[in-house]
Amino acid sequence: MNIISNALGHVLRIIFELVQNYGLSIILFTIVVKVLLLPLTIKQTKSTKAMQDIQPKILEIQTKYKDKPEKQQQEIMKICTEAKINPLAGCLPLLIQMPILIALFSVLREPVTYGVFVDQAQFATAAKGFLWIKDLTTPDVILAVLSGATTFLMQTLMMPKDQQQGSMKMMTYVMSAMMLFWGFSFPAGLTLYWTIGNVFAIAQHYLIMNPLRAKLAVSKEEVVDEKPRNKK
């Protein structure tokens, strides 16, 4: 983990040396990281969409073989194989991203330790005054509210419509409340990273993910239309 943190720390240091503004450096750093992770996000979106398409068949099998778990698993795996879907493919990008996200939090909490600044004095000076934020090393109320609000909006947008109820809907509120609470507890620099990450994810949803899902849906319809023709 320290290897990843040190590498990310050096990237943030280079950005800071270029722009000479710590708040702006965090914003640019967040965008760079999100762009680098974009291929993994796209892969995860494709896998999730594919699993959603076969979900009705899976539910049908679970109902039909509810008393035969072995047979149930065999039939589900058969459907996944026929659809050329790896059930774990959607989890893999997330598992790869987790160490990076943890390392990022470490870097932003202790930038001196990971080489962003030479010493604590330089860090303290750089962290003073960004937009309305007096000090990026202490919590900021407005940023905390923005963190909670953008988390709620992001979760609502990302969640499939058929899951926007019950426990999943409750999870959206819980996550938003947690980010609001952490915003009042964490240094503003860390909350700024999270908030900008949410804003980027929302923009990404409208500009990339929505068109991608629409394209995947059209591709599936074309394949379905082709099947009857092939049988003739």
Coordinates of C-alpha atoms in Angstrom, one line a residue:
M1 CA 0.0 0.0 0.0
N2 CA 2.9 2.4 0.8
I3 CA 4.2 1.9 -2.8
I4 CA 0.9 3.1 -4.2
S5 CA 0.7 6.0 -1.7
N6 CA 4.2 7.1 -2.4
A7 CA 3.6 7.0 -6.2
L8 CA 0.4 9.0 -5.9
G9 CA 2.1 11.4 -3.5
H10 CA 4.7 12.2 -6.1
V11 CA 2.0 12.8 -8.8
L12 CA 0.3 15.3 -6.4
R13 CA 3.6 17.0 -5.7
I14 CA 4.3 17.4 -9.5
I15 CA 0.8 18.9 -10.0
F16 CA 1.3 21.3 -7.0
E17 CA 4.7 22.4 -8.3
L18 CA 3.1 23.2 -11.7
V19 CA 0.0 25.2 -10.4
Q20 CA 1.4 26.4 -7.0
N21 CA -2.1 26.1 -5.4
Y22 CA -2.9 23.1 -3.1
G23 CA -6.7 23.3 -3.5
L24 CA -6.5 23.4 -7.3
S25 CA -3.8 20.6 -7.2
I26 CA -6.3 18.4 -5.4
I27 CA -9.0 19.1 -8.0
L28 CA -6.6 18.3 -10.9
F29 CA -5.2 15.3 -9.1
T30 CA -8.8 14.0 -8.6
I31 CA -9.6 14.4 -12.3
V32 CA -6.3 12.7 -13.3
V33 CA -7.0 9.7 -11.1
K34 CA -10.6 9.4 -12.3
V35 CA -9.5 9.5 -15.9
L36 CA -7.0 6.8 -15.3
L37 CA -9.6 4.6 -13.6
L38 CA -12.1 5.2 -16.4
P39 CA -11.3 2.0 -18.4
L40 CA -12.1 0.0 -15.3
T41 CA -15.3 1.9 -14.7
I42 CA -16.4 1.2 -18.3
K43 CA -15.6 -2.5 -17.9
Q44 CA -17.6 -2.6 -14.7
T45 CA -20.6 -0.9 -16.4
K46 CA -20.6 -3.4 -19.3
S47 CA -20.5 -6.3 -16.9
T48 CA -23.3 -4.8 -14.7
K49 CA -25.5 -4.2 -17.7
A50 CA -24.9 -7.7 -19.0
M51 CA -25.9 -9.2 -15.6
Q52 CA -29.0 -7.0 -15.5
D53 CA -30.1 -8.4 -18.9
I54 CA -30.0 -12.0 -17.7
Q55 CA -31.5 -11.2 -14.2
P56 CA -35.0 -12.3 -15.1
K57 CA -33.7 -15.7 -16.2
I58 CA -31.7 -16.0 -12.9
L59 CA -34.8 -15.1 -10.8
E60 CA -36.7 -17.7 -12.7
I61 CA -34.1 -20.4 -12.0
Q62 CA -33.9 -19.4 -8.3
T63 CA -37.7 -19.8 -8.0
K64 CA -37.8 -23.1 -10.0
Y65 CA -34.9 -24.7 -8.1
K66 CA -35.2 -23.0 -4.7
D67 CA -35.0 -26.4 -2.9
K68 CA -32.1 -27.6 -5.0
P69 CA -29.2 -25.1 -4.5
E70 CA -26.7 -27.3 -6.4
K71 CA -28.9 -27.5 -9.5
Q72 CA -29.7 -23.8 -9.1
Q73 CA -26.0 -22.9 -9.3
Q74 CA -25.4 -25.2 -12.3
E75 CA -28.2 -23.6 -14.2
I76 CA -27.1 -20.0 -13.4
M77 CA -23.6 -20.8 -14.5
K78 CA -25.0 -22.3 -17.7
I79 CA -26.9 -19.1 -18.5
C80 CA -23.8 -17.0 -17.7
T81 CA -21.6 -19.2 -20.0
E82 CA -24.1 -19.0 -22.8
A83 CA -24.3 -15.2 -22.5
K84 CA -20.5 -15.1 -22.2
I85 CA -20.6 -13.4 -18.8
N86 CA -18.2 -13.8 -15.9
P87 CA -20.2 -13.2 -12.7
L88 CA -17.1 -11.9 -11.0
A89 CA -16.1 -9.5 -13.8
G90 CA -18.1 -6.7 -12.2
C91 CA -16.3 -7.1 -8.9
L92 CA -12.8 -7.2 -10.3
P93 CA -12.6 -3.5 -11.3
L94 CA -13.9 -2.5 -7.9
L95 CA -11.3 -4.7 -6.1
I96 CA -8.5 -3.1 -8.2
Q97 CA -9.7 0.4 -7.3
M98 CA -10.0 -0.2 -3.6
P99 CA -6.2 -0.2 -2.8
I100 CA -5.9 3.0 -4.9
L101 CA -8.7 4.7 -3.1
I102 CA -7.3 3.8 0.3
A103 CA -3.9 5.0 -0.8
L104 CA -5.4 8.3 -2.0
F105 CA -7.0 8.9 1.4
S106 CA -3.6 8.2 3.1
V107 CA -1.8 10.7 0.8
L108 CA -4.4 13.5 1.4
R109 CA -4.4 12.9 5.2
E110 CA -0.6 12.9 5.4
P111 CA 0.8 14.7 2.4
V112 CA 4.2 15.3 4.1
T113 CA 4.7 11.6 4.8
Y114 CA 4.1 10.7 1.2
G115 CA 6.4 13.4 -0.4
V116 CA 3.9 16.0 -1.5
F117 CA 5.5 18.7 0.7
V118 CA 9.1 19.0 2.1
D119 CA 7.9 19.6 5.6
Q120 CA 4.9 20.4 7.8
A121 CA 5.6 24.1 7.5
Q122 CA 5.3 24.1 3.7
F123 CA 2.1 22.1 3.9
A124 CA 0.6 24.4 6.5
T125 CA 1.3 27.4 4.3
A126 CA 0.0 25.8 1.1
A127 CA -3.2 24.7 2.8
K128 CA -4.3 28.2 3.7
G129 CA -7.0 29.9 1.8
F130 CA -8.7 28.2 -1.2
L131 CA -12.0 29.7 -2.5
W132 CA -14.1 30.1 0.7
I133 CA -12.1 27.5 2.6
K134 CA -9.8 29.1 5.2
D135 CA -7.7 26.0 5.8
L136 CA -7.6 22.7 3.9
T137 CA -6.3 20.9 7.0
T138 CA -9.5 21.5 9.0
P139 CA -13.1 20.5 8.4
D140 CA -15.3 22.9 6.4
V141 CA -19.1 23.1 6.9
I142 CA -20.1 24.1 3.3
L143 CA -17.8 21.4 1.8
A144 CA -19.3 18.8 4.2
V145 CA -22.8 19.6 3.0
L146 CA -21.7 19.5 -0.7
S147 CA -20.0 16.2 0.0
G148 CA -23.2 14.7 1.4
A149 CA -25.4 16.2 -1.3
T150 CA -23.2 15.1 -4.2
T151 CA -22.9 11.6 -2.7
F152 CA -26.8 11.4 -2.6
L153 CA -27.1 12.6 -6.2
M154 CA -24.4 10.3 -7.5
Q155 CA -25.9 7.2 -5.7
T156 CA -29.3 8.0 -7.0
L157 CA -28.1 8.3 -10.6
M158 CA -25.9 5.2 -10.5
M159 CA -28.5 2.9 -8.9
P160 CA -30.6 1.0 -11.5
K161 CA -34.3 2.0 -11.4
D162 CA -35.4 -1.5 -10.3
Q163 CA -33.3 -1.3 -7.2
Q164 CA -34.3 2.2 -6.1
Q165 CA -36.4 0.9 -3.2
G166 CA -36.2 -1.0 0.0
S167 CA -32.7 -1.6 1.5
M168 CA -30.9 -0.2 -1.6
K169 CA -32.7 3.1 -1.2
M170 CA -31.9 3.1 2.5
M171 CA -28.2 2.5 1.6
T172 CA -28.2 5.7 -0.5
Y173 CA -29.4 7.7 2.6
V174 CA -26.9 6.0 4.9
M175 CA -24.0 6.7 2.5
S176 CA -25.0 10.3 2.1
A177 CA -25.3 10.8 5.9
M178 CA -21.9 9.1 6.5
M179 CA -20.2 11.5 4.0
L180 CA -21.9 14.4 5.6
F181 CA -20.7 13.3 9.0
W182 CA -17.2 12.6 7.7
G183 CA -17.2 16.0 6.0
F184 CA -17.5 17.6 9.5
S185 CA -14.7 15.3 10.8
F186 CA -12.1 15.1 8.0
P187 CA -9.7 17.7 6.8
A188 CA -11.3 19.9 4.0
G189 CA -8.6 18.7 1.5
L190 CA -9.9 15.1 1.8
T191 CA -13.5 16.2 1.6
L192 CA -12.7 18.3 -1.5
Y193 CA -11.2 15.3 -3.2
W194 CA -14.4 13.2 -2.4
T195 CA -16.7 16.0 -3.6
I196 CA -14.9 16.6 -6.8
G197 CA -14.8 12.9 -7.4
N198 CA -18.6 12.8 -7.0
V199 CA -19.0 15.7 -9.5
F200 CA -16.7 14.0 -12.0
A201 CA -18.7 10.7 -11.6
I202 CA -22.0 12.6 -12.2
A203 CA -20.6 14.2 -15.3
Q204 CA -19.2 10.9 -16.4
H205 CA -22.6 9.3 -15.9
Y206 CA -24.3 11.7 -18.3
L207 CA -21.5 12.0 -20.9
I208 CA -20.1 8.4 -21.0
M209 CA -22.1 5.8 -19.0
N210 CA -25.6 6.7 -20.2
P211 CA -24.6 6.7 -23.9
L212 CA -22.7 3.4 -23.2
R213 CA -25.7 1.7 -21.7
A214 CA -27.9 2.9 -24.6
K215 CA -25.4 1.5 -27.1
L216 CA -25.2 -1.8 -25.3
A217 CA -29.0 -2.0 -25.3
V218 CA -29.2 -1.3 -29.0
S219 CA -26.5 -3.9 -29.7
K220 CA -28.5 -6.5 -27.7
E221 CA -31.7 -5.7 -29.7
E222 CA -29.8 -6.1 -33.0
V223 CA -28.5 -9.5 -31.9
V224 CA -32.0 -10.6 -30.9
D225 CA -33.4 -9.4 -34.3
E226 CA -30.6 -11.3 -36.2
K227 CA -31.5 -14.6 -34.5
P228 CA -34.8 -15.2 -36.4
R229 CA -33.1 -14.3 -39.7
N230 CA -30.3 -16.8 -39.1
K231 CA -32.9 -19.6 -38.5
K232 CA -34.6 -19.0 -41.9

